[in-house]
Short mmCIF file of C-alpha atoms in Angstrom, two decimals:
data_model
loop_
_atom_site.label_atom_id
_atom_site.label_comp_id
_atom_site.label_asym_id
_atom_site.label_seq_id
_atom_site.Cartn_x
_atom_site.Cartn_y
_atom_site.Cartn_z
CA MET J 1 -0.49 -32.47 11.04
CA GLY J 2 0.14 -29.42 12.14
CA LEU J 3 -3.46 -28.74 13.38
CA ASN J 4 -4.08 -32.31 14.55
CA GLY J 5 -0.89 -31.62 16.83
CA LEU J 6 -2.69 -28.59 18.46
CA VAL J 7 -5.80 -30.49 18.98
CA LEU J 8 -4.64 -33.70 20.53
CA ARG J 9 -1.37 -32.83 22.26
CA ASN J 10 -0.77 -30.57 25.19
CA VAL J 11 1.02 -27.94 23.49
CA SER J 12 -1.62 -25.12 22.01
CA GLY J 13 -1.49 -23.23 25.09
CA TYR J 14 2.18 -22.37 24.05
CA VAL J 15 1.02 -21.18 20.54
CA LYS J 16 1.10 -17.15 19.97
CA LYS J 17 1.15 -16.72 16.58
CA LEU J 18 -0.57 -19.20 13.89
CA LYS J 19 -0.36 -19.07 10.10
CA ILE J 20 -2.06 -21.46 8.19
CA VAL J 21 -0.61 -21.57 4.77
CA GLY J 22 -1.10 -24.30 1.82
CA GLN J 23 -3.72 -24.43 -0.97
CA TRP J 24 -7.01 -26.31 -0.34
CA ARG J 25 -9.36 -27.15 -2.93
CA GLU J 26 -12.62 -28.64 -2.63
CA HIS J 27 -14.03 -30.44 -5.88
CA ASP J 28 -17.28 -29.26 -7.96
CA LEU J 29 -17.03 -25.80 -5.95
CA GLU J 30 -19.13 -24.04 -8.26
CA GLU J 31 -21.51 -26.52 -8.20
CA PHE J 32 -21.77 -26.44 -4.53
CA SER J 33 -22.01 -22.49 -4.76
CA LYS J 34 -24.77 -22.63 -6.90
CA ARG J 35 -26.89 -24.56 -4.40
CA GLY J 36 -25.41 -22.37 -1.31
CA ARG J 37 -24.10 -25.36 0.07
CA VAL J 38 -20.40 -25.93 1.76
CA PRO J 39 -18.59 -28.72 0.70
CA ASP J 40 -18.30 -31.40 3.70
CA SER J 41 -14.55 -31.46 3.19
CA SER J 42 -14.38 -27.84 3.86
CA ILE J 43 -16.61 -27.94 6.98
CA MET J 44 -14.24 -30.86 8.43
CA LEU J 45 -11.61 -28.39 7.77
CA ASN J 46 -12.99 -25.81 9.44
CA THR J 47 -14.21 -27.87 12.49
CA LEU J 48 -10.37 -28.82 12.98
CA VAL J 49 -9.01 -25.28 12.46
CA ARG J 50 -11.93 -23.87 14.90
CA VAL J 51 -10.90 -26.39 17.70
CA ALA J 52 -7.12 -25.74 16.96
CA ILE J 53 -7.84 -21.88 17.62
CA GLU J 54 -9.88 -22.33 20.39
CA ARG J 55 -7.24 -24.38 22.45
CA SER J 56 -4.79 -21.72 21.58
CA THR J 57 -6.07 -19.57 24.41
CA ASN J 58 -2.69 -17.37 24.27
CA LEU J 59 -2.97 -16.87 20.53
CA ARG J 60 -2.13 -13.30 19.48
CA ASP J 61 -1.42 -13.32 15.86
CA LEU J 62 -3.87 -15.25 13.42
CA SER J 63 -3.33 -15.58 9.75
CA ASP J 64 -5.70 -17.65 7.61
CA PRO J 65 -6.25 -18.60 3.86
CA ARG J 66 -9.70 -19.34 4.24
CA PRO J 67 -11.68 -18.22 7.32
CA ILE J 68 -13.85 -20.73 9.18
CA MET J 69 -17.52 -21.26 9.94
CA ILE J 70 -17.59 -19.27 13.20
CA VAL J 71 -14.31 -18.27 14.66
CA PRO J 72 -14.34 -18.07 18.11
CA PRO J 73 -13.52 -14.91 20.20
CA LEU J 74 -9.74 -14.62 21.22
CA PRO J 75 -9.08 -12.29 24.22
CA SER J 76 -5.21 -12.02 23.37
CA LEU J 77 -5.27 -11.84 19.79
CA VAL J 78 -3.38 -8.62 18.53
CA ALA J 79 -3.23 -9.31 14.84
CA LEU J 80 -5.55 -10.53 12.29
CA LYS J 81 -5.00 -11.42 8.39
CA VAL J 82 -8.03 -12.84 6.34
CA ILE J 83 -7.79 -13.67 2.74
CA ASP J 84 -10.03 -14.78 -0.04
CA VAL J 85 -13.14 -13.91 1.77
CA ASP J 86 -15.94 -14.80 -0.53
CA PRO J 87 -19.65 -14.77 1.08
CA LEU J 88 -21.21 -16.58 -2.06
CA CYS J 89 -18.69 -19.51 -1.85
CA TYR J 90 -18.45 -19.88 1.87
CA VAL J 91 -20.73 -18.67 4.86
CA ASP J 92 -17.89 -17.49 6.53
CA ASP J 93 -18.22 -15.52 9.66
CA ILE J 94 -15.68 -13.55 11.69
CA SER J 95 -17.98 -11.18 13.53
CA LEU J 96 -17.81 -12.87 17.07
CA LEU J 97 -14.18 -12.89 16.76
CA LEU J 98 -13.78 -9.22 15.98
CA ALA J 99 -16.68 -8.16 18.48
CA GLU J 100 -15.04 -9.88 21.60
CA SER J 101 -11.31 -9.80 20.72
CA THR J 102 -11.21 -6.62 22.54
CA ASN J 103 -7.17 -6.16 22.11
CA LEU J 104 -7.53 -6.38 18.23
CA ARG J 105 -5.00 -3.82 17.13
CA GLU J 106 -4.24 -4.65 13.19
CA LEU J 107 -6.68 -5.96 10.63
CA LYS J 108 -6.01 -6.80 7.34
CA ILE J 109 -8.96 -8.38 5.18
CA VAL J 110 -8.60 -9.46 1.55
CA TRP J 111 -11.64 -10.22 -0.38
CA SER J 112 -11.71 -12.57 -3.27
CA PRO J 113 -11.42 -10.40 -6.64
CA ARG J 114 -14.49 -12.53 -8.32
CA MET J 115 -16.98 -10.05 -6.67
CA ARG J 116 -15.49 -7.00 -8.26
CA GLU J 117 -14.83 -8.61 -11.63
CA MET J 118 -18.08 -9.54 -11.65
CA ARG J 119 -19.58 -6.34 -10.43
CA GLU J 120 -21.42 -8.46 -7.71
CA PRO J 121 -21.88 -6.36 -4.21
CA SER J 122 -22.91 -9.51 -2.35
CA VAL J 123 -20.19 -8.54 0.15
CA ASN J 124 -22.24 -7.14 3.55
CA LEU J 125 -20.18 -5.65 6.39
CA SER J 126 -23.16 -5.42 8.51
CA THR J 127 -22.83 -8.98 8.84
CA MET J 128 -18.96 -9.37 9.51
CA PHE J 129 -19.15 -6.18 12.00
CA GLY J 130 -22.53 -6.13 13.07
CA ARG J 131 -21.94 -7.37 16.50
CA CYS J 132 -19.37 -4.58 17.35
CA GLN J 133 -22.14 -2.17 16.30
CA SER J 134 -24.59 -3.94 18.46
CA LYS J 135 -22.64 -3.66 21.23
CA SER J 136 -21.42 -0.11 20.89
CA ARG J 137 -18.12 -1.42 20.94
CA PRO J 138 -15.96 -0.07 18.22
CA LEU J 139 -12.73 -1.38 17.20
CA THR J 140 -9.51 0.15 18.50
CA LEU J 141 -7.61 -0.29 15.67
CA ARG J 142 -4.15 1.26 15.11
CA ARG J 143 -3.64 -0.72 11.64
CA ILE J 144 -6.30 -1.25 8.81
CA ALA J 145 -5.66 -2.85 5.43
CA ILE J 146 -8.26 -3.96 2.95
CA LYS J 147 -8.13 -5.11 -0.35
CA ASN J 148 -10.48 -6.26 -3.25
CA LEU J 149 -13.92 -4.71 -1.79
CA PHE J 150 -16.83 -4.13 -3.42
CA THR J 151 -19.97 -3.49 -1.43
CA TYR J 152 -22.92 -0.96 -0.16
CA THR J 153 -22.05 0.81 2.99
CA ALA J 154 -24.18 3.17 4.54
CA ASP J 155 -22.23 6.54 5.57
CA ASP J 156 -23.20 6.24 9.39
CA PHE J 157 -22.02 2.42 9.90
CA CYS J 158 -18.10 3.20 9.61
CA GLU J 159 -18.22 5.66 12.61
CA SER J 160 -19.83 2.78 14.70
CA ILE J 161 -17.40 -0.21 13.91
CA TYR J 162 -14.03 1.23 14.48
CA ASP J 163 -12.60 4.17 16.49
CA PHE J 164 -11.33 7.04 13.95
CA SER J 165 -8.81 8.50 16.66
CA ALA J 166 -6.70 5.41 17.26
CA VAL J 167 -6.11 4.57 13.69
CA GLU J 168 -2.50 5.27 12.73
CA GLU J 169 -1.87 3.42 9.08
CA ILE J 170 -4.54 2.57 6.32
CA THR J 171 -4.08 0.63 3.28
CA VAL J 172 -6.60 0.81 0.78
CA ILE J 173 -6.20 -1.49 -2.11
CA ASN J 174 -8.67 -2.10 -5.36
CA SER J 175 -11.66 -1.18 -3.21
CA THR J 176 -14.62 0.37 -4.16
CA GLY J 177 -14.82 4.00 -2.53
CA ALA J 178 -11.76 4.22 -1.23
CA LEU J 179 -8.85 6.22 -2.69
CA GLY J 180 -10.43 6.58 -6.01
CA ASP J 181 -13.57 4.84 -6.92
CA ALA J 182 -16.92 6.86 -7.12
CA GLY J 183 -19.66 6.38 -4.84
CA ALA J 184 -20.57 6.21 -1.38
CA ALA J 185 -19.48 2.22 -0.96
CA ALA J 186 -16.63 1.44 1.17
CA PHE J 187 -14.98 0.45 4.73
CA ILE J 188 -13.03 3.41 4.72
CA ASP J 189 -15.09 5.77 2.12
CA SER J 190 -17.62 7.48 5.10
CA PRO J 191 -14.52 9.28 6.98
CA LEU J 192 -12.84 10.35 3.48
CA ARG J 193 -15.51 12.53 2.82
CA LYS J 194 -16.15 14.13 6.21
CA THR J 195 -15.19 17.36 7.50
CA GLY J 196 -12.55 18.42 9.94
CA PRO J 197 -9.95 16.36 11.24
CA THR J 198 -11.09 12.57 10.79
CA PHE J 199 -7.71 10.65 11.73
CA PRO J 200 -6.19 12.68 14.18
CA SER J 201 -3.39 10.14 14.86
CA LEU J 202 -2.48 8.93 11.27
CA LYS J 203 0.73 8.76 10.28
CA LEU J 204 0.76 5.93 7.46
CA LEU J 205 -1.56 6.18 4.46
CA ARG J 206 -1.03 4.05 1.40
CA GLY J 207 -3.57 3.62 -1.57
CA ASP J 208 -3.71 2.78 -5.23
CA LYS J 209 -6.34 5.31 -6.29
CA VAL J 210 -6.31 8.98 -6.43
CA SER J 211 -9.55 11.33 -5.76
CA ARG J 212 -11.29 14.23 -4.25
CA ASP J 213 -11.85 12.10 -1.33
CA LEU J 214 -8.40 11.53 -0.75
CA GLN J 215 -7.33 15.18 -1.64
CA HIS J 216 -10.11 16.25 1.13
CA LEU J 217 -8.58 13.88 3.68
CA LEU J 218 -5.36 15.03 3.08
CA ALA J 219 -6.18 18.68 3.67
CA ASN J 220 -8.11 18.11 6.62
CA THR J 221 -5.43 16.19 8.74
CA THR J 222 -1.87 16.81 9.65
CA GLY J 223 1.11 14.90 10.86
CA LEU J 224 1.45 12.32 8.33
CA GLU J 225 4.94 10.44 7.80
CA LYS J 226 4.74 8.10 5.31
CA LEU J 227 2.33 8.78 2.03
CA TYR J 228 2.46 5.97 -0.60
CA LEU J 229 0.03 6.54 -3.59
CA ILE J 230 1.32 3.45 -5.76
CA GLY J 231 -1.17 4.03 -9.09
CA ASP J 232 -2.36 1.24 -11.13
CA LYS J 233 -0.20 -1.83 -11.63
CA ARG J 234 -2.17 -3.90 -13.98
CA GLY J 235 -1.01 -2.79 -17.02
CA THR J 236 -4.56 -2.87 -18.30
CA ASN J 237 -6.31 -0.64 -21.39
CA TYR J 238 -7.46 2.67 -19.44
CA ASP J 239 -10.18 2.61 -21.79
CA SER J 240 -11.78 -0.79 -20.75
CA PRO J 241 -14.56 -0.38 -18.70
CA SER J 242 -13.54 -3.45 -16.67
CA THR J 243 -9.98 -2.10 -15.83
CA TYR J 244 -11.61 -0.16 -12.62
CA PRO J 245 -14.99 -1.88 -11.91
CA ARG J 246 -17.45 1.13 -10.76
CA SER J 247 -19.12 0.95 -7.32
CA PRO J 248 -22.67 0.27 -7.16
CA SER J 249 -23.32 3.57 -6.62
CA SER J 250 -21.00 4.74 -9.29
CA ASN J 251 -22.33 8.75 -10.84
CA GLY J 252 -20.22 7.69 -13.92
CA SER J 253 -16.61 9.30 -12.81
CA SER J 254 -13.57 7.07 -13.26
CA PRO J 255 -10.56 6.97 -10.74
CA LEU J 256 -8.36 6.90 -13.75
CA SER J 257 -9.54 9.98 -15.13
CA ASP J 258 -8.76 11.67 -11.75
CA LEU J 259 -5.48 10.02 -12.03
CA HIS J 260 -4.71 11.98 -15.10
CA SER J 261 -6.24 15.27 -13.95
CA SER J 262 -3.81 18.13 -13.21
CA SER J 263 -6.28 19.94 -11.11
CA LEU J 264 -6.26 17.20 -9.22
CA ARG J 265 -2.51 16.61 -9.09
CA ASP J 266 -1.52 20.23 -7.86
CA ASP J 267 -4.17 20.39 -5.28
CA THR J 268 -3.02 16.85 -3.59
CA ILE J 269 0.32 17.88 -3.64
CA GLU J 270 -0.42 21.59 -2.14
CA ALA J 271 -2.50 19.49 0.56
CA ILE J 272 0.83 17.34 0.97
CA ALA J 273 2.92 20.13 1.41
CA GLN J 274 0.89 22.69 3.27
CA ASN J 275 -0.69 20.06 6.17
CA HIS J 276 2.29 17.20 6.31
CA GLY J 277 5.49 18.83 4.64
CA GLN J 278 7.26 19.29 8.49
CA THR J 279 6.52 15.74 9.35
CA LEU J 280 6.73 13.80 6.18
CA ARG J 281 9.40 11.23 5.43
CA HIS J 282 8.39 8.87 2.72
CA LEU J 283 6.55 10.42 -0.17
CA LEU J 284 5.78 8.26 -3.20
CA LEU J 285 3.44 9.80 -5.68
CA PRO J 286 1.67 8.06 -8.88
CA PRO J 287 3.85 7.35 -11.98
CA GLN J 288 1.03 8.88 -14.28
CA TRP J 289 1.51 12.56 -12.50
CA ARG J 290 4.49 13.70 -14.42
CA LEU J 291 5.62 16.85 -12.35
CA THR J 292 6.37 20.38 -13.54
CA SER J 293 9.07 22.42 -11.84
CA ASP J 294 6.66 24.11 -9.54
CA ASN J 295 5.43 20.66 -8.31
CA VAL J 296 8.81 19.72 -7.20
CA ALA J 297 9.89 22.94 -5.72
CA LEU J 298 6.73 23.04 -3.21
CA ILE J 299 7.65 19.58 -2.26
CA VAL J 300 11.23 20.37 -1.58
CA ARG J 301 10.82 23.35 0.23
CA ASN J 302 8.07 22.27 2.51
CA CYS J 303 9.23 18.91 2.88
CA PRO J 304 12.42 19.43 4.63
CA ASN J 305 12.56 15.99 6.48
CA LEU J 306 11.84 13.68 3.77
CA GLU J 307 14.19 10.29 3.74
CA GLN J 308 12.66 8.60 0.72
CA LEU J 309 10.94 9.99 -2.17
CA GLY J 310 9.35 8.80 -5.39
CA LEU J 311 7.95 10.84 -8.35
CA GLY J 312 7.23 11.11 -12.26
CA ALA J 313 8.91 13.80 -13.98
CA GLU J 314 9.97 14.36 -17.77
CA PHE J 315 13.38 14.57 -18.76
CA ASP J 316 14.07 17.96 -18.77
CA ARG J 317 11.82 18.30 -15.34
CA PHE J 318 14.17 16.07 -13.98
CA MET J 319 17.35 17.74 -15.02
CA SER J 320 16.00 20.94 -13.25
CA MET J 321 15.00 19.13 -9.94
CA ARG J 322 18.62 18.07 -9.65
CA LEU J 323 19.44 21.53 -8.66
CA LEU J 324 16.74 21.38 -5.61
CA MET J 325 17.77 18.02 -4.36
CA PRO J 326 20.75 19.15 -2.34
CA PHE J 327 17.87 21.08 0.18
CA LEU J 328 16.61 17.45 1.30
CA GLN J 329 19.71 17.14 3.82
CA LYS J 330 17.86 13.59 5.13
CA ILE J 331 17.19 12.41 1.97
CA ASN J 332 18.62 8.69 1.19
CA ALA J 333 16.82 7.36 -1.72
CA ILE J 334 15.20 9.06 -4.62
CA ARG J 335 13.11 7.16 -7.33
CA VAL J 336 12.14 9.30 -10.61
CA LEU J 337 9.25 6.85 -12.27
CA ASP J 338 8.73 5.89 -15.23
CA ASN J 339 6.00 7.16 -17.50
CA PRO J 340 3.47 4.30 -18.00
CA ASP J 341 1.58 6.31 -20.80
CA SER J 342 4.91 6.59 -22.83
CA SER J 343 8.44 5.26 -23.12
CA ASP J 344 10.00 8.64 -23.73
CA PHE J 345 11.63 9.04 -20.13
CA ARG J 346 12.67 5.33 -19.89
CA ASP J 347 14.14 5.76 -23.63
CA LYS J 348 16.38 8.76 -22.90
CA MET J 349 17.58 6.90 -19.64
CA HIS J 350 18.36 3.87 -21.72
CA GLU J 351 20.39 5.92 -24.30
CA LEU J 352 23.31 6.71 -21.82
CA ASP J 353 25.66 3.59 -20.85
CA ASP J 354 25.67 2.35 -17.46
CA GLY J 355 29.00 3.86 -16.51
CA ARG J 356 27.63 7.39 -18.10
CA HIS J 357 24.78 7.43 -15.32
CA GLU J 358 27.55 6.17 -12.64
CA LYS J 359 29.87 9.22 -13.24
CA GLN J 360 27.11 11.73 -13.67
CA ILE J 361 25.39 10.26 -10.22
CA GLY J 362 28.60 9.68 -8.68
CA GLY J 363 29.61 13.74 -9.45
CA ALA J 364 26.50 15.34 -8.36
CA THR J 365 26.07 13.70 -4.98
CA SER J 366 29.76 14.37 -3.86
CA LYS J 367 28.90 17.34 -1.84
CA ASN J 368 28.28 16.98 1.87
CA GLU J 369 24.78 18.17 1.27
CA TRP J 370 24.04 14.22 -0.06
CA SER J 371 25.86 12.46 2.82
CA ARG J 372 22.82 10.35 3.54
CA PHE J 373 22.17 9.45 0.02
CA ARG J 374 22.31 5.90 -1.07
CA TRP J 375 20.15 5.07 -3.76
CA MET J 376 18.73 6.54 -7.08
CA GLU J 377 16.41 4.81 -9.66
CA LEU J 378 16.05 6.19 -13.21
CA ALA J 379 12.82 4.70 -14.72
CA ASP J 380 13.81 0.96 -14.08
CA LEU J 381 17.56 1.55 -13.07
CA VAL J 382 18.74 1.15 -9.89
CA PHE J 383 22.10 2.41 -8.80
CA GLU J 384 23.69 2.25 -5.39
CA VAL J 385 25.82 5.23 -4.27
CA GLY J 386 28.62 4.58 -2.16
CA LYS J 387 31.64 6.56 -0.38
CA THR J 388 33.12 9.80 -1.93
CA GLU J 389 36.84 8.86 -3.27
CA LEU J 390 39.51 10.76 -4.72
CA MET J 391 39.60 9.47 -8.23
CA GLU J 392 41.18 10.31 -11.92
CA ASP J 393 38.38 12.64 -14.18
CA GLU J 394 38.43 10.94 -17.48
CA GLU J 395 35.97 13.22 -19.13
CA GLY J 396 36.35 16.71 -17.69
CA ALA J 397 37.65 20.04 -19.03
CA THR J 398 41.48 18.67 -17.84
CA PRO J 399 41.88 14.87 -18.22
CA GLY J 400 43.64 12.89 -15.60
CA LYS J 401 42.88 15.70 -12.76
CA MET J 402 41.96 14.04 -9.64
CA VAL J 403 38.67 14.73 -8.52
CA TYR J 404 36.10 13.61 -5.71
CA ARG J 405 33.40 11.63 -6.42
CA ARG J 406 31.38 9.05 -4.98
CA ARG J 407 31.40 5.21 -5.91
CA VAL J 408 28.13 4.60 -7.99
CA TRP J 409 27.21 0.59 -8.85
CA LYS J 410 24.26 -0.68 -11.02
CA ARG J 411 21.98 -2.89 -8.67
CA ASP J 412 19.09 -5.49 -9.80
CA ALA J 413 15.51 -5.00 -8.28
CA GLU J 414 16.48 -7.71 -5.61
CA ALA J 415 18.98 -5.01 -3.80
CA VAL J 416 16.02 -2.16 -3.19
CA LYS J 417 13.18 -5.11 -2.94
CA ASP J 418 12.92 -3.88 1.36
CA ILE J 419 13.40 -0.22 1.20
CA ALA J 420 10.04 1.30 1.96
CA ILE J 421 9.88 3.56 -1.02
CA TRP J 422 9.93 0.13 -3.12
CA LYS J 423 8.30 -2.40 -1.29
CA MET J 424 5.01 -0.34 -0.63
CA ASP J 425 4.90 0.20 -4.37
CA SER J 426 2.94 -2.91 -4.72
CA MET J 427 -0.76 -4.56 -4.59
CA ASP J 428 -0.06 -6.43 -1.94
CA VAL J 429 -1.53 -5.53 2.08
#
């Protein structure tokens, strides 16, 4: 009914944001895909959506769970998100939209996970971005997000489809050749391997894989403000060959072996501290990285403007880390992440009852240097830190003595879901 209204009523000219949601299922889709034919019901839907978009001449923001046959150019379009892209099942074409929407600044593309699961390199980026290349008109994107990409790409192709110097935010999730997979095969892979400053305007970088390409990028750029390395979220067997499908041109290396490499960890942390320390405000490191005292000290000494920090450390490192945290004068949230390979840290945190945690956190954060601090996570335990109050010391050397301590409450995960260091720790784009 909503699309019908846009097509038949004189309201489409007022629409600036259009989000198409809901479930759409075709019968016998597998049979249609084998024959290379699009179901009739999809053709009807695509026609209706295209007409609605064409009539919405002032449209600036479009989100569609299924792209349509040929999406027309939208001169006013600023943000585009396309999900469930699968070229073998649907002959979808957004190339004209990308080439002619000259005001486009934000692009999010989520491919169907089917290609990666089946290791099927059926995605051809030249079909999607070829018009940009042929017109010598690279996209001036500020924010790029891709997920589930599995494809071949020539190194020089990326240079002709988007302007590296304009990019401010990059998110790459479960995508070949991105922040972890081996092989020259992705939308963002080529610039990661270039020498010199590749993304001079980059402020935010987020991904679920770590590699030498990522370390190289961090060592050859400056000025990052937010870095979120979220680690593996699938909970699958690390030795399973299907956990991370290798790229079409894989050299046999594994992103998971990279993730557990102490040399890569140390080199990456050094690049972060030396090149981005003065500007970095948010830092989330993979939970598989169990940081040493030297790692933590390097971050604290070189990143004085950190406001939110998430890292992995075992119990003894966590205790020594408490001595360094007051040097982070602007810190308001800290996550000490659980170890996905061992339950030792989580078990130690659960050995203490909630009241003991609350008293210890309240006492440790009562000094002025912790004045901005509000949130703490220990493994899977979340605590909110309130104001400093004068209260009775029940367990000190002098029971009954009045001491200053901050009020602390245990909270559930819902309380922190909108705080960046938690919100960005997901596989969503």
